[in-house]
Amino acid sequence: MPTIHVIDADGAEHIIDGDVKASLMENLCDHDLPLDADCGGSCACATCHVWLDPDWAARLPQPGLDELALLEEEPTYQPGRSRLSCQVDFKADLDGLRVTLLPRR
Ligand code: FES
């Protein structure tokens, strides 16, 4: 089963099994990691904002315009690294994906 390496806001690393039928946000929430996803994955809140390791981010399709508009309003936005985790489909070829969670608002 593909894994996701998650660094929480305190710097602790969690390695979770990834469900390839779920988004990255759903995978994180299903493992009770500290991530809000207030709109439930509708690309409307940005509370599921995460940082991907840049090498991994470059392997994913670029954010859509709606996602990018929300991200750019975030004070912690990092171009080339920030994603809304609800907009990232977790696939088997993302085995080993490294994600950093941001402090909750
Ligand atoms: S859960 Fe709201 S934008 Fe991702």
CSV table of N, CA and C and ligand atoms in Angstrom, one decimal:
chain,number,residue,atom,x,y,z
A,1,MET,N,0.8,-1.2,0.0
A,1,MET,CA,0.0,0.0,0.0
A,1,MET,C,0.9,1.2,0.0
A,2,PRO,N,0.6,2.2,-0.9
A,2,PRO,CA,1.4,3.4,-0.9
A,2,PRO,C,1.3,4.2,0.4
A,3,THR,N,2.4,4.9,0.8
A,3,THR,CA,2.4,5.6,2.0
A,3,THR,C,2.5,7.1,1.8
A,4,ILE,N,2.1,7.8,2.8
A,4,ILE,CA,2.2,9.3,2.8
A,4,ILE,C,3.0,9.6,4.1
A,5,HIS,N,4.0,10.5,3.9
A,5,HIS,CA,4.8,10.9,5.1
A,5,HIS,C,4.3,12.3,5.4
A,6,VAL,N,3.8,12.5,6.6
A,6,VAL,CA,3.2,13.7,7.1
A,6,VAL,C,4.0,14.3,8.2
A,7,ILE,N,4.4,15.5,8.0
A,7,ILE,CA,5.1,16.3,9.1
A,7,ILE,C,4.1,17.2,9.7
A,8,ASP,N,3.8,17.0,11.0
A,8,ASP,CA,2.8,17.9,11.6
A,8,ASP,C,3.4,19.2,12.0
A,9,ALA,N,2.5,20.1,12.5
A,9,ALA,CA,3.0,21.5,12.8
A,9,ALA,C,4.0,21.5,13.9
A,10,ASP,N,4.1,20.5,14.7
A,10,ASP,CA,5.1,20.4,15.8
A,10,ASP,C,6.4,19.7,15.3
A,11,GLY,N,6.4,19.3,14.0
A,11,GLY,CA,7.6,18.7,13.4
A,11,GLY,C,7.7,17.2,13.6
A,12,ALA,N,6.6,16.6,14.1
A,12,ALA,CA,6.6,15.1,14.2
A,12,ALA,C,6.2,14.5,12.9
A,13,GLU,N,6.8,13.4,12.6
A,13,GLU,CA,6.5,12.7,11.3
A,13,GLU,C,5.6,11.5,11.6
A,14,HIS,N,4.6,11.4,10.7
A,14,HIS,CA,3.6,10.3,10.7
A,14,HIS,C,3.7,9.7,9.4
A,15,ILE,N,3.7,8.4,9.3
A,15,ILE,CA,3.7,7.6,8.1
A,15,ILE,C,2.4,6.9,8.0
A,16,ILE,N,1.6,7.2,7.1
A,16,ILE,CA,0.2,6.6,7.0
A,16,ILE,C,0.1,5.9,5.7
A,17,ASP,N,-0.8,4.9,5.7
A,17,ASP,CA,-1.1,4.1,4.5
A,17,ASP,C,-2.1,5.0,3.7
A,18,GLY,N,-1.9,5.2,2.4
A,18,GLY,CA,-2.7,6.0,1.6
A,18,GLY,C,-3.8,5.2,0.9
A,19,ASP,N,-5.0,5.8,0.8
A,19,ASP,CA,-6.1,5.2,0.1
A,19,ASP,C,-6.1,5.8,-1.3
A,20,VAL,N,-5.9,5.1,-2.3
A,20,VAL,CA,-5.8,5.6,-3.7
A,20,VAL,C,-7.2,6.0,-4.3
A,21,LYS,N,-8.2,5.7,-3.5
A,21,LYS,CA,-9.6,6.2,-4.0
A,21,LYS,C,-10.0,7.5,-3.3
A,22,ALA,N,-9.1,8.1,-2.6
A,22,ALA,CA,-9.4,9.3,-1.8
A,22,ALA,C,-8.5,10.4,-2.1
A,23,SER,N,-8.9,11.6,-1.8
A,23,SER,CA,-8.0,12.8,-2.0
A,23,SER,C,-7.0,12.7,-0.8
A,24,LEU,N,-6.0,13.6,-1.0
A,24,LEU,CA,-5.0,13.7,0.0
A,24,LEU,C,-5.7,14.2,1.3
A,25,MET,N,-6.6,15.2,1.2
A,25,MET,CA,-7.3,15.7,2.4
A,25,MET,C,-8.0,14.6,3.1
A,26,GLU,N,-8.7,13.7,2.4
A,26,GLU,CA,-9.5,12.6,3.0
A,26,GLU,C,-8.5,11.7,3.7
A,27,ASN,N,-7.4,11.4,3.0
A,27,ASN,CA,-6.4,10.5,3.7
A,27,ASN,C,-5.9,11.1,5.0
A,28,LEU,N,-5.6,12.4,5.0
A,28,LEU,CA,-5.1,13.0,6.2
A,28,LEU,C,-6.2,13.0,7.3
A,29,CYS,N,-7.4,13.3,7.0
A,29,CYS,CA,-8.5,13.4,8.0
A,29,CYS,C,-8.9,12.0,8.4
A,30,ASP,N,-8.8,11.0,7.6
A,30,ASP,CA,-9.2,9.6,8.0
A,30,ASP,C,-8.2,9.1,9.0
A,31,HIS,N,-7.0,9.6,9.0
A,31,HIS,CA,-6.0,9.2,10.0
A,31,HIS,C,-5.9,10.2,11.2
A,32,ASP,N,-6.9,11.0,11.3
A,32,ASP,CA,-7.1,11.9,12.5
A,32,ASP,C,-5.9,12.8,12.7
A,33,LEU,N,-5.3,13.2,11.5
A,33,LEU,CA,-4.2,14.2,11.6
A,33,LEU,C,-4.8,15.5,11.7
A,34,PRO,N,-4.1,16.5,12.4
A,34,PRO,CA,-4.7,17.8,12.6
A,34,PRO,C,-4.8,18.7,11.4
A,35,LEU,N,-5.9,18.5,10.7
A,35,LEU,CA,-6.2,19.3,9.5
A,35,LEU,C,-7.7,19.6,9.5
A,36,ASP,N,-8.0,20.9,9.3
A,36,ASP,CA,-9.4,21.3,9.1
A,36,ASP,C,-9.7,21.1,7.6
A,37,ALA,N,-10.9,20.9,7.3
A,37,ALA,CA,-11.4,20.8,6.0
A,37,ALA,C,-12.8,21.3,6.0
A,38,ASP,N,-13.0,22.6,6.3
A,38,ASP,CA,-14.3,23.1,6.7
A,38,ASP,C,-15.3,23.0,5.6
A,39,CYS,N,-14.9,23.0,4.4
A,39,CYS,CA,-15.9,23.0,3.3
A,39,CYS,C,-16.1,21.6,2.8
A,40,GLY,N,-15.4,20.6,3.3
A,40,GLY,CA,-15.6,19.2,2.9
A,40,GLY,C,-15.0,18.9,1.6
A,41,GLY,N,-14.1,19.7,1.1
A,41,GLY,CA,-13.5,19.4,-0.2
A,41,GLY,C,-14.1,20.1,-1.4
A,42,SER,N,-14.8,21.2,-1.2
A,42,SER,CA,-15.4,21.9,-2.3
A,42,SER,C,-14.5,23.0,-2.8
A,43,CYS,N,-13.3,23.1,-2.4
A,43,CYS,CA,-12.4,24.2,-2.9
A,43,CYS,C,-13.0,25.6,-2.6
A,44,ALA,N,-13.4,25.7,-1.3
A,44,ALA,CA,-14.1,27.0,-0.9
A,44,ALA,C,-13.5,27.6,0.4
A,45,CYS,N,-12.6,26.9,1.1
A,45,CYS,CA,-12.3,27.4,2.4
A,45,CYS,C,-10.8,27.6,2.7
A,46,ALA,N,-9.9,26.8,2.0
A,46,ALA,CA,-8.5,26.8,2.2
A,46,ALA,C,-8.0,26.3,3.5
A,47,THR,N,-8.9,25.7,4.4
A,47,THR,CA,-8.4,25.2,5.7
A,47,THR,C,-7.7,23.9,5.5
A,48,CYS,N,-7.7,23.3,4.3
A,48,CYS,CA,-6.9,22.1,4.1
A,48,CYS,C,-5.6,22.4,3.4
A,49,HIS,N,-5.1,23.6,3.5
A,49,HIS,CA,-3.8,24.0,2.9
A,49,HIS,C,-2.7,23.2,3.5
A,50,VAL,N,-1.9,22.7,2.7
A,50,VAL,CA,-0.7,22.0,3.1
A,50,VAL,C,0.5,22.4,2.2
A,51,TRP,N,1.7,22.1,2.7
A,51,TRP,CA,2.9,22.3,1.9
A,51,TRP,C,3.3,20.9,1.4
A,52,LEU,N,3.6,20.7,0.2
A,52,LEU,CA,4.2,19.5,-0.4
A,52,LEU,C,5.7,19.8,-0.5
A,53,ASP,N,6.5,18.7,-0.4
A,53,ASP,CA,7.9,18.9,-0.7
A,53,ASP,C,8.0,19.3,-2.2
A,54,PRO,N,8.8,20.3,-2.5
A,54,PRO,CA,8.8,20.8,-3.9
A,54,PRO,C,9.0,19.8,-4.9
A,55,ASP,N,9.9,18.8,-4.7
A,55,ASP,CA,10.1,17.7,-5.7
A,55,ASP,C,8.8,17.0,-6.0
A,56,TRP,N,8.0,16.8,-5.0
A,56,TRP,CA,6.7,16.1,-5.2
A,56,TRP,C,5.7,17.0,-5.8
A,57,ALA,N,5.7,18.2,-5.4
A,57,ALA,CA,4.7,19.2,-6.0
A,57,ALA,C,4.9,19.3,-7.5
A,58,ALA,N,6.2,19.3,-7.9
A,58,ALA,CA,6.4,19.4,-9.3
A,58,ALA,C,5.9,18.2,-10.1
A,59,ARG,N,5.7,17.1,-9.5
A,59,ARG,CA,5.2,15.9,-10.2
A,59,ARG,C,3.7,15.9,-10.3
A,60,LEU,N,3.0,16.8,-9.7
A,60,LEU,CA,1.6,16.8,-9.7
A,60,LEU,C,1.1,17.8,-10.8
A,61,PRO,N,-0.1,17.6,-11.3
A,61,PRO,CA,-0.7,18.7,-12.1
A,61,PRO,C,-0.8,20.0,-11.4
A,62,GLN,N,-0.6,21.1,-12.1
A,62,GLN,CA,-0.7,22.4,-11.4
A,62,GLN,C,-2.0,22.7,-10.8
A,63,PRO,N,-2.1,23.5,-9.8
A,63,PRO,CA,-3.4,23.9,-9.2
A,63,PRO,C,-4.3,24.5,-10.2
A,64,GLY,N,-5.6,24.3,-10.1
A,64,GLY,CA,-6.5,25.0,-10.9
A,64,GLY,C,-6.7,26.4,-10.5
A,65,LEU,N,-7.3,27.2,-11.3
A,65,LEU,CA,-7.5,28.6,-11.1
A,65,LEU,C,-8.2,28.9,-9.7
A,66,ASP,N,-9.3,28.2,-9.5
A,66,ASP,CA,-10.0,28.4,-8.2
A,66,ASP,C,-9.1,28.1,-7.0
A,67,GLU,N,-8.4,27.0,-7.1
A,67,GLU,CA,-7.5,26.6,-6.0
A,67,GLU,C,-6.4,27.6,-5.8
A,68,LEU,N,-5.8,28.1,-6.9
A,68,LEU,CA,-4.7,29.1,-6.8
A,68,LEU,C,-5.2,30.4,-6.2
A,69,ALA,N,-6.4,30.8,-6.6
A,69,ALA,CA,-7.0,32.0,-6.1
A,69,ALA,C,-7.1,32.0,-4.5
A,70,LEU,N,-7.6,30.8,-4.0
A,70,LEU,CA,-7.7,30.7,-2.6
A,70,LEU,C,-6.3,30.6,-1.9
A,71,LEU,N,-5.4,29.9,-2.5
A,71,LEU,CA,-4.0,29.7,-2.0
A,71,LEU,C,-3.3,31.1,-1.9
A,72,GLU,N,-3.5,31.9,-2.9
A,72,GLU,CA,-2.8,33.2,-2.9
A,72,GLU,C,-3.2,34.1,-1.9
A,73,GLU,N,-4.4,33.9,-1.3
A,73,GLU,CA,-4.9,34.7,-0.2
A,73,GLU,C,-4.3,34.3,1.2
A,74,GLU,N,-3.7,33.1,1.2
A,74,GLU,CA,-3.2,32.6,2.5
A,74,GLU,C,-1.8,33.2,2.8
A,75,PRO,N,-1.7,33.7,4.1
A,75,PRO,CA,-0.4,34.3,4.4
A,75,PRO,C,0.8,33.3,4.4
A,76,THR,N,0.4,32.0,4.5
A,76,THR,CA,1.5,31.0,4.4
A,76,THR,C,1.7,30.3,3.1
A,77,TYR,N,1.1,31.0,2.1
A,77,TYR,CA,1.2,30.5,0.7
A,77,TYR,C,2.7,30.4,0.2
A,78,GLN,N,3.1,29.3,-0.3
A,78,GLN,CA,4.4,29.2,-0.9
A,78,GLN,C,4.3,28.7,-2.3
A,79,PRO,N,4.6,29.5,-3.3
A,79,PRO,CA,4.5,29.1,-4.7
A,79,PRO,C,5.3,27.9,-4.9
A,80,GLY,N,4.8,27.0,-5.7
A,80,GLY,CA,5.5,25.7,-6.0
A,80,GLY,C,5.4,24.7,-4.9
A,81,ARG,N,4.8,25.0,-3.8
A,81,ARG,CA,4.8,24.1,-2.7
A,81,ARG,C,3.4,23.9,-2.1
A,82,SER,N,2.6,25.0,-2.1
A,82,SER,CA,1.3,25.0,-1.4
A,82,SER,C,0.3,24.3,-2.3
A,83,ARG,N,-0.5,23.5,-1.6
A,83,ARG,CA,-1.7,22.9,-2.3
A,83,ARG,C,-2.9,22.9,-1.3
A,84,LEU,N,-4.1,22.9,-1.9
A,84,LEU,CA,-5.2,22.5,-1.1
A,84,LEU,C,-5.3,21.0,-1.2
A,85,SER,N,-5.2,20.4,-0.1
A,85,SER,CA,-5.1,18.9,-0.1
A,85,SER,C,-6.4,18.2,-0.6
A,86,CYS,N,-7.5,18.9,-0.6
A,86,CYS,CA,-8.7,18.3,-1.1
A,86,CYS,C,-8.7,18.3,-2.6
A,87,GLN,N,-7.8,19.0,-3.3
A,87,GLN,CA,-7.7,19.1,-4.7
A,87,GLN,C,-6.6,18.2,-5.3
A,88,VAL,N,-6.0,17.4,-4.4
A,88,VAL,CA,-5.0,16.5,-4.8
A,88,VAL,C,-5.5,15.0,-4.7
A,89,ASP,N,-5.6,14.4,-5.8
A,89,ASP,CA,-6.0,13.0,-5.8
A,89,ASP,C,-4.8,12.1,-5.4
A,90,PHE,N,-5.0,11.3,-4.4
A,90,PHE,CA,-3.8,10.5,-4.0
A,90,PHE,C,-3.8,9.2,-4.9
A,91,LYS,N,-2.7,9.0,-5.6
A,91,LYS,CA,-2.6,7.9,-6.5
A,91,LYS,C,-1.4,7.0,-6.1
A,92,ALA,N,-1.4,5.8,-6.6
A,92,ALA,CA,-0.3,4.8,-6.2
A,92,ALA,C,1.1,5.4,-6.6
A,93,ASP,N,1.2,6.2,-7.7
A,93,ASP,CA,2.5,6.7,-8.0
A,93,ASP,C,3.0,7.8,-7.1
A,94,LEU,N,2.2,8.2,-6.2
A,94,LEU,CA,2.6,9.2,-5.2
A,94,LEU,C,3.1,8.5,-3.9
A,95,ASP,N,3.4,7.2,-4.0
A,95,ASP,CA,3.9,6.5,-2.8
A,95,ASP,C,5.1,7.2,-2.3
A,96,GLY,N,5.1,7.5,-1.0
A,96,GLY,CA,6.2,8.3,-0.4
A,96,GLY,C,6.0,9.8,-0.4
A,97,LEU,N,4.9,10.2,-0.8
A,97,LEU,CA,4.6,11.7,-0.8
A,97,LEU,C,4.9,12.3,0.5
A,98,ARG,N,5.6,13.5,0.5
A,98,ARG,CA,5.9,14.1,1.8
A,98,ARG,C,5.1,15.4,1.9
A,99,VAL,N,4.3,15.6,3.0
A,99,VAL,CA,3.4,16.6,3.2
A,99,VAL,C,3.7,17.3,4.5
A,100,THR,N,3.6,18.6,4.6
A,100,THR,CA,3.8,19.3,5.9
A,100,THR,C,2.5,20.0,6.2
A,101,LEU,N,2.0,19.8,7.4
A,101,LEU,CA,0.8,20.4,7.9
A,101,LEU,C,1.1,21.8,8.5
A,102,LEU,N,0.2,22.7,8.3
A,102,LEU,CA,0.4,24.1,8.9
A,102,LEU,C,-0.3,24.2,10.2
A,103,PRO,N,0.1,25.1,11.0
A,103,PRO,CA,-0.6,25.3,12.3
A,103,PRO,C,-2.1,25.6,12.0
A,104,ARG,N,-3.0,25.1,12.8
A,104,ARG,CA,-4.4,25.4,12.6
A,104,ARG,C,-4.7,26.8,13.0
A,105,ARG,N,-5.6,27.4,12.3
A,105,ARG,CA,-6.0,28.8,12.5
A,105,ARG,C,-6.8,28.9,13.8
B,1,FES,S1,-11.6,21.4,2.3
B,1,FES,FE1,-12.1,23.4,1.9
B,1,FES,S2,-10.8,24.0,0.3
B,1,FES,FE2,-10.2,22.0,0.8
